[in-house]
mmCIF file of C-alpha atoms in Angstrom:
data_model
loop_
_atom_site.group_PDB
_atom_site.id
_atom_site.type_symbol
_atom_site.label_atom_id
_atom_site.label_comp_id
_atom_site.label_asym_id
_atom_site.label_seq_id
_atom_site.Cartn_x
_atom_site.Cartn_y
_atom_site.Cartn_z
ATOM 1 C CA MET A 189 0.000 0.000 0.000
ATOM 2 C CA ARG A 190 1.106 3.621 -0.433
ATOM 3 C CA LEU A 191 1.508 5.937 2.539
ATOM 4 C CA LYS A 192 0.557 9.384 1.275
ATOM 5 C CA ASN A 193 2.482 11.575 3.721
ATOM 6 C CA VAL A 194 5.892 9.941 3.589
ATOM 7 C CA SER A 195 8.355 9.210 0.787
ATOM 8 C CA THR A 196 8.440 5.478 1.570
ATOM 9 C CA ILE A 197 6.566 2.500 0.125
ATOM 10 C CA PHE A 198 6.049 -0.618 2.262
ATOM 11 C CA MET A 199 4.887 -3.980 0.877
ATOM 12 C CA THR A 200 5.129 -7.548 2.120
ATOM 13 C CA PHE A 201 8.353 -8.081 0.168
ATOM 14 C CA LEU A 202 10.097 -4.724 -0.032
ATOM 15 C CA ALA A 203 10.698 -1.305 1.435
ATOM 16 C CA ALA A 204 11.512 1.542 -0.934
ATOM 17 C CA PHE A 205 13.289 4.651 0.372
ATOM 18 C CA CYS A 206 14.068 8.018 -1.176
ATOM 19 C CA ILE A 207 17.815 7.968 -0.592
ATOM 20 C CA GLN A 208 21.196 8.820 -1.995
ATOM 21 C CA LEU A 209 23.915 6.394 -3.082
ATOM 22 C CA ASP A 210 27.520 7.252 -3.871
ATOM 23 C CA ALA A 211 28.535 8.365 -7.335
ATOM 24 C CA SER A 212 31.532 10.150 -8.744
ATOM 25 C CA SER A 213 32.240 13.873 -8.733
ATOM 26 C CA LYS A 214 32.007 15.713 -12.065
ATOM 27 C CA LEU A 215 34.446 18.407 -10.914
ATOM 28 C CA HIS A 216 37.217 19.132 -13.416
ATOM 29 C CA LEU A 217 39.804 21.790 -14.117
ATOM 30 C CA ALA A 218 39.275 23.550 -17.441
ATOM 31 C CA ASP A 219 42.100 24.740 -19.691
ATOM 32 C CA ASP A 220 41.601 28.327 -18.517
ATOM 33 C CA GLY A 221 42.552 27.476 -14.922
ATOM 34 C CA TYR A 222 39.045 27.427 -13.469
ATOM 35 C CA TYR A 223 37.227 24.498 -11.864
ATOM 36 C CA ASN A 224 33.962 23.703 -13.615
ATOM 37 C CA ASP A 225 31.009 21.582 -12.506
ATOM 38 C CA LEU A 226 31.622 22.019 -8.791
ATOM 39 C CA LEU A 227 28.332 20.802 -7.295
ATOM 40 C CA VAL A 228 26.923 21.903 -3.937
ATOM 41 C CA PHE A 229 23.791 20.064 -2.804
ATOM 42 C CA VAL A 230 21.597 21.864 -0.256
ATOM 43 C CA GLN A 231 19.443 19.470 1.759
ATOM 44 C CA ILE A 232 16.214 20.244 3.578
ATOM 45 C CA PRO A 233 15.556 19.023 7.147
ATOM 46 C CA ALA A 234 14.788 15.337 7.587
ATOM 47 C CA ASP A 235 11.324 16.284 8.910
ATOM 48 C CA GLY A 236 10.583 18.129 5.643
ATOM 49 C CA ASN A 237 9.884 21.421 7.416
ATOM 50 C CA VAL A 238 11.104 24.011 4.895
ATOM 51 C CA GLN A 239 11.171 27.720 5.741
ATOM 52 C CA GLU A 240 11.613 29.225 2.312
ATOM 53 C CA LYS A 241 12.624 32.742 3.435
ATOM 54 C CA HIS A 242 15.306 31.275 5.665
ATOM 55 C CA TYR A 243 16.632 29.154 2.796
ATOM 56 C CA ALA A 244 16.535 32.126 0.423
ATOM 57 C CA HIS A 245 18.843 33.970 2.828
ATOM 58 C CA LEU A 246 21.154 30.960 3.128
ATOM 59 C CA LEU A 247 21.435 30.722 -0.655
ATOM 60 C CA HIS A 248 22.406 34.395 -0.922
ATOM 61 C CA VAL A 249 25.104 33.810 1.711
ATOM 62 C CA LEU A 250 26.265 30.670 -0.076
ATOM 63 C CA GLN A 251 26.591 32.371 -3.465
ATOM 64 C CA THR A 252 28.618 35.219 -1.969
ATOM 65 C CA ALA A 253 30.768 32.788 0.035
ATOM 66 C CA LEU A 254 31.586 30.738 -3.076
ATOM 67 C CA ARG A 255 32.772 33.838 -4.933
ATOM 68 C CA GLU A 256 34.923 34.934 -1.992
ATOM 69 C CA ALA A 257 36.248 31.379 -1.553
ATOM 70 C CA SER A 258 37.353 31.453 -5.195
ATOM 71 C CA ASP A 259 39.238 34.706 -4.518
ATOM 72 C CA ILE A 260 41.007 33.102 -1.550
ATOM 73 C CA LEU A 261 41.927 29.976 -3.528
ATOM 74 C CA GLU A 262 43.301 32.084 -6.378
ATOM 75 C CA LYS A 263 45.578 33.975 -3.975
ATOM 76 C CA LEU A 264 46.697 30.748 -2.294
ATOM 77 C CA THR A 265 47.490 28.940 -5.536
ATOM 78 C CA HIS A 266 49.117 32.015 -7.091
ATOM 79 C CA ASN A 267 51.654 31.898 -4.252
ATOM 80 C CA VAL A 268 52.248 28.211 -5.012
ATOM 81 C CA GLY A 269 52.913 28.914 -8.682
ATOM 82 C CA ARG A 270 49.641 28.722 -10.625
ATOM 83 C CA ARG A 271 46.434 30.689 -10.118
ATOM 84 C CA LEU A 272 43.348 28.447 -9.874
ATOM 85 C CA GLY A 273 39.762 29.326 -8.925
ATOM 86 C CA PHE A 274 36.094 28.446 -9.388
ATOM 87 C CA GLY A 275 34.434 28.750 -12.790
ATOM 88 C CA GLU A 276 31.015 27.131 -13.235
ATOM 89 C CA VAL A 277 29.403 26.202 -9.894
ATOM 90 C CA SER A 278 25.989 24.572 -9.466
ATOM 91 C CA VAL A 279 23.915 24.679 -6.289
ATOM 92 C CA LEU A 280 21.401 21.817 -6.422
ATOM 93 C CA LEU A 281 18.081 22.143 -4.582
ATOM 94 C CA PRO A 282 15.447 19.467 -3.852
ATOM 95 C CA HIS A 283 12.311 19.848 -5.961
ATOM 96 C CA SER A 284 10.133 20.713 -2.944
ATOM 97 C CA LEU A 285 12.484 23.534 -1.919
ATOM 98 C CA GLY A 286 12.660 24.843 -5.477
ATOM 99 C CA GLU A 287 8.858 25.030 -5.640
ATOM 100 C CA LYS A 288 8.661 27.053 -2.433
ATOM 101 C CA LEU A 289 11.453 29.417 -3.470
ATOM 102 C CA ALA A 290 9.772 30.015 -6.825
ATOM 103 C CA GLU A 291 6.680 31.218 -4.960
ATOM 104 C CA LEU A 292 8.751 33.939 -3.246
ATOM 105 C CA ASN A 293 9.377 35.605 -6.612
ATOM 106 C CA ASP A 294 12.799 36.794 -5.399
ATOM 107 C CA SER A 295 14.586 38.330 -8.395
ATOM 108 C CA ARG A 296 17.957 37.467 -6.859
ATOM 109 C CA LEU A 297 17.127 33.744 -6.981
ATOM 110 C CA GLN A 298 17.225 32.632 -10.603
ATOM 111 C CA LEU A 299 16.191 28.961 -10.611
ATOM 112 C CA HIS A 300 16.976 26.545 -13.452
ATOM 113 C CA PRO A 301 16.034 22.894 -14.028
ATOM 114 C CA ALA A 302 18.843 20.455 -13.226
ATOM 115 C CA THR A 303 20.415 18.649 -16.164
ATOM 116 C CA TRP A 304 23.522 16.599 -15.261
ATOM 117 C CA GLN A 305 23.401 17.715 -11.622
ATOM 118 C CA ARG A 306 22.394 14.935 -9.240
ATOM 119 C CA ARG A 307 22.813 14.724 -5.494
ATOM 120 C CA GLU A 308 25.013 11.625 -5.874
ATOM 121 C CA ASN A 309 27.570 13.797 -7.728
ATOM 122 C CA ALA A 310 27.751 16.486 -5.032
ATOM 123 C CA ASP A 311 31.189 17.703 -3.943
ATOM 124 C CA PHE A 312 29.730 19.699 -1.024
ATOM 125 C CA VAL A 313 26.627 18.651 0.918
ATOM 126 C CA VAL A 314 25.074 21.428 3.006
ATOM 127 C CA SER A 315 22.506 20.186 5.503
ATOM 128 C CA PRO A 316 20.662 21.323 8.637
ATOM 129 C CA ASP A 317 21.026 17.750 9.932
ATOM 130 C CA ILE A 318 24.846 17.957 9.970
ATOM 131 C CA LYS A 319 26.408 19.164 13.218
ATOM 132 C CA GLU A 320 29.145 21.795 13.027
ATOM 133 C CA SER A 321 31.402 19.379 14.915
ATOM 134 C CA ASP A 322 30.911 16.807 12.105
ATOM 135 C CA GLU A 323 31.813 19.165 9.275
ATOM 136 C CA GLY A 324 34.700 18.506 6.940
ATOM 137 C CA VAL A 325 35.982 16.040 4.372
ATOM 138 C CA VAL A 326 34.193 12.669 4.427
ATOM 139 C CA ASN A 327 35.862 9.315 5.161
ATOM 140 C CA GLU A 328 39.513 8.272 5.202
ATOM 141 C CA ARG A 329 41.708 10.269 2.866
ATOM 142 C CA VAL A 330 44.992 9.914 1.019
ATOM 143 C CA CYS A 331 47.483 12.757 0.746
ATOM 144 C CA GLY A 332 47.371 14.343 -2.713
ATOM 145 C CA VAL A 333 44.210 12.465 -3.764
ATOM 146 C CA GLN A 334 40.714 13.925 -4.152
ATOM 147 C CA ALA A 335 38.367 12.863 -1.364
ATOM 148 C CA GLU A 336 34.747 11.690 -1.569
ATOM 149 C CA LYS A 337 32.969 14.906 -0.592
ATOM 150 C CA VAL A 338 32.631 17.637 2.019
ATOM 151 C CA LYS A 339 29.894 17.944 4.633
ATOM 152 C CA LEU A 340 28.907 21.425 5.770
ATOM 153 C CA SER A 341 26.299 22.426 8.348
ATOM 154 C CA THR A 342 23.792 25.137 7.467
ATOM 155 C CA LYS A 343 24.748 26.555 10.884
ATOM 156 C CA SER A 344 28.028 27.622 9.296
ATOM 157 C CA LEU A 345 26.034 29.816 6.898
ATOM 158 C CA GLU A 346 24.039 31.266 9.781
ATOM 159 C CA SER A 347 26.986 31.894 12.108
ATOM 160 C CA SER A 348 27.442 35.406 13.487
ATOM 161 C CA ASN A 349 31.010 34.612 14.559
ATOM 162 C CA ILE A 350 33.067 37.273 12.767
ATOM 163 C CA TYR A 351 36.199 35.202 13.247
ATOM 164 C CA ARG A 352 34.803 32.324 11.200
ATOM 165 C CA SER A 353 34.233 33.315 7.591
ATOM 166 C CA VAL A 354 32.015 31.023 5.505
ATOM 167 C CA ALA A 355 34.200 31.739 2.475
ATOM 168 C CA ARG A 356 37.376 30.741 4.307
ATOM 169 C CA THR A 357 35.681 27.587 5.593
ATOM 170 C CA MET A 358 34.758 26.589 2.037
ATOM 171 C CA ALA A 359 38.237 27.422 0.705
ATOM 172 C CA LEU A 360 39.838 25.349 3.469
ATOM 173 C CA TYR A 361 37.588 22.340 2.883
ATOM 174 C CA PHE A 362 38.058 22.575 -0.887
ATOM 175 C CA SER A 363 41.852 22.540 -0.550
ATOM 176 C CA GLN A 364 41.634 19.441 1.646
ATOM 177 C CA PHE A 365 39.016 17.799 -0.605
ATOM 178 C CA ARG A 366 40.622 18.460 -4.002
ATOM 179 C CA TRP A 367 44.357 18.353 -3.286
ATOM 180 C CA GLY A 368 44.374 15.921 -0.356
ATOM 181 C CA LEU A 369 45.768 18.304 2.273
ATOM 182 C CA PHE A 370 45.409 17.969 6.057
ATOM 183 C CA SER A 371 45.268 20.250 9.073
ATOM 184 C CA GLU A 372 48.496 21.662 10.480
ATOM 185 C CA ALA A 373 47.028 22.241 13.941
ATOM 186 C CA PRO A 374 49.503 20.810 16.498
ATOM 187 C CA LEU A 375 48.633 17.409 17.952
ATOM 188 C CA GLY A 376 50.988 17.785 20.909
ATOM 189 C CA ASP A 377 51.835 20.725 23.190
ATOM 190 C CA PRO A 378 51.825 23.629 20.707
ATOM 191 C CA ILE A 379 53.889 26.119 22.691
ATOM 192 C CA GLN A 380 57.634 26.415 22.944
ATOM 193 C CA LYS A 381 59.573 29.239 24.598
ATOM 194 C CA ASN A 382 62.176 31.246 22.727
ATOM 195 C CA LYS A 383 64.067 34.398 23.673
ATOM 196 C CA ASP A 384 64.296 37.499 21.523
ATOM 197 C CA PRO A 385 67.506 39.589 21.126
ATOM 198 C CA PHE A 386 66.564 41.456 24.306
ATOM 199 C CA ASN A 387 66.406 38.185 26.285
ATOM 200 C CA ARG A 388 62.605 38.363 26.613
ATOM 201 C CA VAL A 389 60.753 35.050 26.617
ATOM 202 C CA LEU A 390 58.410 34.666 23.644
ATOM 203 C CA SER A 391 55.879 31.935 22.900
ATOM 204 C CA ARG A 392 56.381 30.261 19.543
ATOM 205 C CA LEU A 393 54.535 27.561 17.613
ATOM 206 C CA PRO A 394 56.531 24.452 16.656
ATOM 207 C CA SER A 395 54.250 23.806 13.672
ATOM 208 C CA CYS A 396 54.514 24.797 10.012
ATOM 209 C CA ASN A 397 55.476 28.355 10.974
ATOM 210 C CA PRO A 398 58.134 28.104 13.691
ATOM 211 C CA ASP A 399 58.355 31.903 14.067
ATOM 212 C CA LEU A 400 54.626 32.480 14.469
ATOM 213 C CA GLN A 401 53.774 34.293 17.714
ATOM 214 C CA VAL A 402 50.977 32.596 19.663
ATOM 215 C CA LYS A 403 49.525 32.110 23.130
ATOM 216 C CA LEU A 404 47.082 29.767 24.872
ATOM 217 C CA GLU A 405 43.847 31.136 26.317
ATOM 218 C CA VAL A 406 40.433 29.910 27.470
ATOM 219 C CA ALA A 407 37.943 29.964 24.585
ATOM 220 C CA SER A 408 34.644 30.142 26.510
ATOM 221 C CA GLY A 409 33.033 30.423 29.938
ATOM 222 C CA SER A 410 33.708 32.772 32.829
ATOM 223 C CA GLN A 411 37.498 32.498 32.286
ATOM 224 C CA THR A 412 37.348 33.456 28.598
ATOM 225 C CA GLY A 413 40.573 35.108 27.518
ATOM 226 C CA HIS A 414 42.594 33.958 30.539
ATOM 227 C CA SER A 415 45.858 32.084 30.075
ATOM 228 C CA CYS A 416 45.690 28.298 30.210
ATOM 229 C CA LYS A 417 47.781 25.201 29.629
ATOM 230 C CA PHE A 418 47.617 22.858 26.667
ATOM 231 C CA GLY A 419 45.134 20.040 27.275
ATOM 232 C CA GLU A 420 42.944 21.971 29.710
ATOM 233 C CA PRO A 421 39.227 22.281 28.850
ATOM 234 C CA ASN A 422 38.395 25.046 26.331
ATOM 235 C CA CYS A 423 42.062 25.934 25.954
ATOM 236 C CA LYS A 424 42.813 27.150 22.418
ATOM 237 C CA ILE A 425 45.747 28.510 20.440
ATOM 238 C CA VAL A 426 45.519 32.234 19.698
ATOM 239 C CA VAL A 427 47.772 33.838 17.095
ATOM 240 C CA THR A 428 49.156 37.100 18.488
ATOM 241 C CA GLU A 429 50.517 38.401 15.191
ATOM 242 C CA PRO A 430 48.907 41.655 13.917
ATOM 243 C CA ALA A 431 45.387 41.052 12.560
ATOM 244 C CA TYR A 432 46.384 41.185 8.880
ATOM 245 C CA SER A 433 49.756 39.508 9.259
ATOM 246 C CA ASN A 434 50.334 36.860 6.581
ATOM 247 C CA ALA A 435 52.805 34.920 8.720
ATOM 248 C CA ALA A 436 50.561 31.938 9.423
ATOM 249 C CA SER A 437 49.923 28.948 7.180
ATOM 250 C CA PHE A 438 46.416 28.607 5.746
ATOM 251 C CA LEU A 439 46.181 25.025 7.020
ATOM 252 C CA PHE A 440 46.885 26.237 10.554
ATOM 253 C CA ALA A 441 45.093 29.600 10.732
ATOM 254 C CA PRO A 442 42.576 29.684 7.834
ATOM 255 C CA TYR A 443 40.306 32.282 9.447
ATOM 256 C CA ARG A 444 42.879 35.065 9.747
ATOM 257 C CA ALA A 445 42.221 37.732 7.142
ATOM 258 C CA GLY A 446 45.852 38.207 6.113
ATOM 259 C CA VAL A 447 46.714 34.547 5.616
ATOM 260 C CA THR A 448 46.944 33.647 1.928
ATOM 261 C CA ARG A 449 49.843 31.177 1.884
ATOM 262 C CA PHE A 450 50.555 27.509 2.297
ATOM 263 C CA CYS A 451 53.873 26.581 3.866
ATOM 264 C CA ASP A 452 56.555 25.647 1.351
ATOM 265 C CA ALA A 453 59.923 23.929 1.150
ATOM 266 C CA ASP A 454 62.862 25.946 2.542
ATOM 267 C CA PHE A 455 64.482 26.552 -0.843
ATOM 268 C CA LYS A 456 61.215 27.933 -2.309
ATOM 269 C CA VAL A 457 60.650 30.818 0.124
ATOM 270 C CA SER A 458 62.923 33.457 1.594
ATOM 271 C CA ASP A 459 60.684 34.435 4.514
ATOM 272 C CA PRO A 460 61.317 31.920 7.362
ATOM 273 C CA ARG A 461 57.724 32.373 8.545
ATOM 274 C CA HIS A 462 56.529 30.527 5.428
ATOM 275 C CA ARG A 463 59.015 27.673 5.526
ATOM 276 C CA HIS A 464 57.645 24.250 6.247
ATOM 277 C CA ASN A 465 58.577 22.623 9.559
ATOM 278 C CA LYS A 466 58.762 18.922 8.707
ATOM 279 C CA ASP A 467 59.347 18.012 12.367
ATOM 280 C CA ALA A 468 56.026 19.449 13.556
ATOM 281 C CA GLU A 469 53.541 16.954 14.995
ATOM 282 C CA ASN A 470 50.397 17.457 12.934
ATOM 283 C CA LEU A 471 48.089 15.519 10.594
ATOM 284 C CA HIS A 472 49.571 16.997 7.429
ATOM 285 C CA ASN A 473 53.089 15.837 8.233
ATOM 286 C CA MET A 474 51.825 12.441 9.373
ATOM 287 C CA ASN A 475 49.827 11.797 6.185
ATOM 288 C CA CYS A 476 51.995 13.524 3.567
ATOM 289 C CA HIS A 477 55.434 12.090 4.376
ATOM 290 C CA ARG A 478 56.448 15.433 5.910
ATOM 291 C CA ARG A 479 56.134 17.320 2.632
ATOM 292 C CA SER A 480 54.852 20.873 2.742
ATOM 293 C CA ALA A 481 51.346 21.689 1.503
ATOM 294 C CA ALA A 482 52.747 23.644 -1.453
ATOM 295 C CA GLU A 483 54.858 20.649 -2.524
ATOM 296 C CA VAL A 484 51.830 18.326 -2.359
ATOM 297 C CA ILE A 485 49.811 20.743 -4.508
ATOM 298 C CA ARG A 486 52.590 21.080 -7.110
ATOM 299 C CA ASP A 487 52.614 17.295 -7.486
ATOM 300 C CA HIS A 488 48.843 17.234 -8.084
ATOM 301 C CA GLU A 489 47.581 16.723 -11.644
ATOM 302 C CA ASP A 490 45.999 20.208 -11.531
ATOM 303 C CA PHE A 491 49.519 21.675 -11.448
ATOM 304 C CA LEU A 492 51.252 19.133 -13.664
ATOM 305 C CA ARG A 493 48.946 19.333 -16.689
ATOM 306 C CA PRO A 494 49.454 22.235 -19.123
ATOM 307 C CA ILE A 495 46.766 24.902 -18.823
ATOM 308 C CA ASN A 496 46.400 28.622 -19.412
ATOM 309 C CA SER A 497 46.320 29.628 -15.762
ATOM 310 C CA ALA A 498 43.802 32.302 -14.771
ATOM 311 C CA THR A 499 45.262 35.797 -14.958
ATOM 312 C CA THR A 500 42.363 37.830 -13.583
ATOM 313 C CA MET A 501 40.437 36.866 -10.474
ATOM 314 C CA ASN A 502 36.834 35.642 -10.847
ATOM 315 C CA SER A 503 36.796 36.260 -14.597
ATOM 316 C CA ASN A 504 34.861 33.038 -15.259
ATOM 317 C CA PHE A 505 32.950 32.663 -11.990
ATOM 318 C CA ASN A 506 29.272 31.777 -12.297
ATOM 319 C CA VAL A 507 26.823 30.174 -9.845
ATOM 320 C CA ARG A 508 23.616 28.545 -11.041
ATOM 321 C CA LEU A 509 20.806 27.501 -8.732
ATOM 322 C CA VAL A 510 19.335 24.311 -10.181
ATOM 323 C CA VAL A 511 16.295 22.332 -9.037
ATOM 324 C CA GLU A 512 15.882 18.557 -9.079
ATOM 325 C CA PRO A 513 13.065 17.205 -11.244
ATOM 326 C CA LYS A 514 9.984 15.849 -9.543
ATOM 327 C CA ARG A 515 11.069 12.233 -9.768
ATOM 328 C CA ARG A 516 10.297 9.242 -7.593
ATOM 329 C CA ARG A 517 13.470 7.553 -6.315
ATOM 330 C CA LEU A 518 13.048 4.016 -5.018
ATOM 331 C CA VAL A 519 15.266 1.445 -3.361
ATOM 332 C CA ILE A 520 13.848 -2.075 -3.286
ATOM 333 C CA VAL A 521 15.230 -3.996 -0.291
ATOM 334 C CA MET A 522 14.686 -7.790 -0.442
ATOM 335 C CA ASP A 523 15.128 -10.533 2.169
ATOM 336 C CA THR A 524 17.098 -13.473 0.719
ATOM 337 C CA SER A 525 18.009 -15.204 3.999
ATOM 338 C CA GLY A 526 17.650 -18.966 4.528
ATOM 339 C CA SER A 527 14.117 -18.740 5.878
ATOM 340 C CA MET A 528 12.930 -17.434 2.484
ATOM 341 C CA GLY A 529 13.748 -20.842 0.992
ATOM 342 C CA SER A 530 10.725 -22.535 2.551
ATOM 343 C CA ASP A 531 7.022 -22.437 1.666
ATOM 344 C CA ASN A 532 7.754 -21.029 -1.812
ATOM 345 C CA ARG A 533 8.590 -17.632 -0.287
ATOM 346 C CA MET A 534 11.478 -16.763 -2.604
ATOM 347 C CA GLN A 535 9.465 -17.575 -5.711
ATOM 348 C CA SER A 536 6.646 -15.398 -4.402
ATOM 349 C CA LEU A 537 9.057 -12.534 -3.681
ATOM 350 C CA ILE A 538 10.652 -12.728 -7.138
ATOM 351 C CA GLY A 539 7.260 -12.847 -8.806
ATOM 352 C CA ALA A 540 5.847 -9.955 -6.793
ATOM 353 C CA VAL A 541 8.891 -7.688 -7.241
ATOM 354 C CA ASN A 542 9.162 -8.359 -10.963
ATOM 355 C CA HIS A 543 5.438 -7.712 -11.404
ATOM 356 C CA TYR A 544 5.938 -4.382 -9.606
ATOM 357 C CA ILE A 545 8.923 -3.491 -11.815
ATOM 358 C CA ALA A 546 7.118 -4.481 -15.023
ATOM 359 C CA PHE A 547 3.730 -2.885 -14.421
ATOM 360 C CA THR A 548 3.777 -0.461 -11.485
ATOM 361 C CA LEU A 549 7.202 1.234 -11.347
ATOM 362 C CA GLU A 550 6.730 4.619 -13.002
ATOM 363 C CA THR A 551 8.610 5.483 -16.180
ATOM 364 C CA GLY A 552 11.014 8.332 -15.398
ATOM 365 C CA SER A 553 11.618 7.204 -11.815
ATOM 366 C CA GLU A 554 14.969 5.970 -10.503
ATOM 367 C CA CYS A 555 15.333 2.532 -8.941
ATOM 368 C CA ALA A 556 18.032 0.669 -6.994
ATOM 369 C CA LEU A 557 18.057 -2.929 -5.707
ATOM 370 C CA ILE A 558 19.459 -4.299 -2.438
ATOM 371 C CA SER A 559 19.285 -7.886 -1.175
ATOM 372 C CA PHE A 560 20.220 -8.916 2.344
ATOM 373 C CA THR A 561 21.039 -11.896 4.529
ATOM 374 C CA GLY A 562 23.418 -11.245 7.419
ATOM 375 C CA ASN A 563 24.850 -8.411 5.287
ATOM 376 C CA PRO A 564 23.372 -6.305 2.479
ATOM 377 C CA THR A 565 24.407 -6.505 -1.189
ATOM 378 C CA VAL A 566 23.794 -3.669 -3.657
ATOM 379 C CA LEU A 567 22.578 -5.457 -6.774
ATOM 380 C CA GLN A 568 21.895 -2.268 -8.723
ATOM 381 C CA ASN A 569 22.716 1.365 -7.987
ATOM 382 C CA PHE A 570 20.210 4.011 -9.036
ATOM 383 C CA ILE A 571 19.237 3.654 -12.692
ATOM 384 C CA LEU A 572 16.763 5.767 -14.639
ATOM 385 C CA VAL A 573 13.743 3.668 -15.637
ATOM 386 C CA ASP A 574 13.247 5.038 -19.138
ATOM 387 C CA SER A 575 12.969 1.957 -21.357
ATOM 388 C CA PRO A 576 11.787 -1.675 -21.431
ATOM 389 C CA ALA A 577 15.470 -2.699 -21.532
ATOM 390 C CA VAL A 578 16.077 -1.124 -18.109
ATOM 391 C CA ARG A 579 13.048 -2.920 -16.672
ATOM 392 C CA ARG A 580 14.353 -6.221 -18.048
ATOM 393 C CA GLN A 581 17.780 -5.522 -16.515
ATOM 394 C CA LEU A 582 16.232 -4.945 -13.082
ATOM 395 C CA MET A 583 13.980 -7.988 -13.366
ATOM 396 C CA GLN A 584 16.902 -10.227 -14.349
ATOM 397 C CA SER A 585 18.815 -9.132 -11.220
ATOM 398 C CA VAL A 586 15.803 -10.076 -9.108
ATOM 399 C CA SER A 587 15.278 -13.409 -10.902
ATOM 400 C CA ASN A 588 18.854 -14.469 -10.104
ATOM 401 C CA LEU A 589 18.354 -14.242 -6.316
ATOM 402 C CA THR A 590 18.959 -17.331 -4.167
ATOM 403 C CA THR A 591 18.531 -17.964 -0.443
ATOM 404 C CA LYS A 592 21.137 -18.526 2.264
ATOM 405 C CA GLY A 593 22.364 -17.202 5.625
ATOM 406 C CA TRP A 594 20.933 -15.272 8.530
ATOM 407 C CA THR A 595 18.508 -12.350 8.543
ATOM 408 C CA CYS A 596 19.619 -8.790 9.376
ATOM 409 C CA ILE A 597 17.212 -6.182 8.059
ATOM 410 C CA GLY A 598 18.853 -3.416 10.137
ATOM 411 C CA LYS A 599 22.085 -3.495 8.138
ATOM 412 C CA ALA A 600 20.119 -3.525 4.889
ATOM 413 C CA VAL A 601 18.130 -0.438 5.864
ATOM 414 C CA GLN A 602 21.347 1.278 6.986
ATOM 415 C CA GLU A 603 22.951 0.489 3.617
ATOM 416 C CA ALA A 604 19.934 1.944 1.862
ATOM 417 C CA MET A 605 20.038 5.120 3.945
#
């Protein structure tokens, strides 16, 4: 039977969910030095409660942040040796959100139908159901290799914290996502004591920038701003350089307005504040064989392939807001455990599912198949049901099912989600 108020179908043999499965990024660097087909997918809350005016504001912030992030990336890469930035960017919206935004008649929100853009291809996923503490690049990563995607909380677009720029957040995550960089925040005690020529004790950071002036202070609570020791609750590193000093590395202090450099090998830079400290205890050194961020980027295919690097900032930048089509997306989850081998159950399941695929599954919808015993198996990722040949392909996958093993529907549902 069909439940009218939810996007799920339940039958005796299957459960179909509106979900997202992994697919590859379409992001690529064009010959003019700009990244095209960067895709940002903006999710709505899991409960479906959409406040269109709130989302309209978030989209304005997002468009501005993407332009500013491109500026930051161009400055960063120019200092490495080749200017790179964003060209064509798509922001993908669910159909229900697009409908509500269209009703606002906001001239600043030009909505277009999605073509190639699908949520499975998203490089950035922005969601109200993502916590700020869970933001960042998804899954295990390899130095110098593009990651799966980036998760970003809508709270980051709403933040009133002037020290945390949305644009700098997006530039930081993009550099980690695309070029396989890691944080240079110290993992051990970040403070060492040096003496200046006048024999005064100064606090220094034994990280990428050994000459960077810093201190430790309490970040929140009644003791905010007071000195503290590394490892104490709410104790954070504060850079005490002038506000627009460019001494820090972007991977250590991305939110400082003057910071537009990655650390580099000693022989590449004259200023000691920008020389890489390979002995520092941080994630970047641990994962990148103690190479500097600039060296990792230069070894990336984006820097090795011949291109006409961008000469003027933002010359090709363009953001399009695109809306998903109104399309049903179904995942059929089927029990193939040992108990289905008795009383003709498997034959009944195969017959019922194939009848559904042949006669009920709507043309133009997307369908995926999962079978499960003790563990789930993805038989078919999402495929557009647009021809009899596709229906036959799905039905053949179902007809080949056999029974064995234990029953664990929980893992199957988790795999679907």
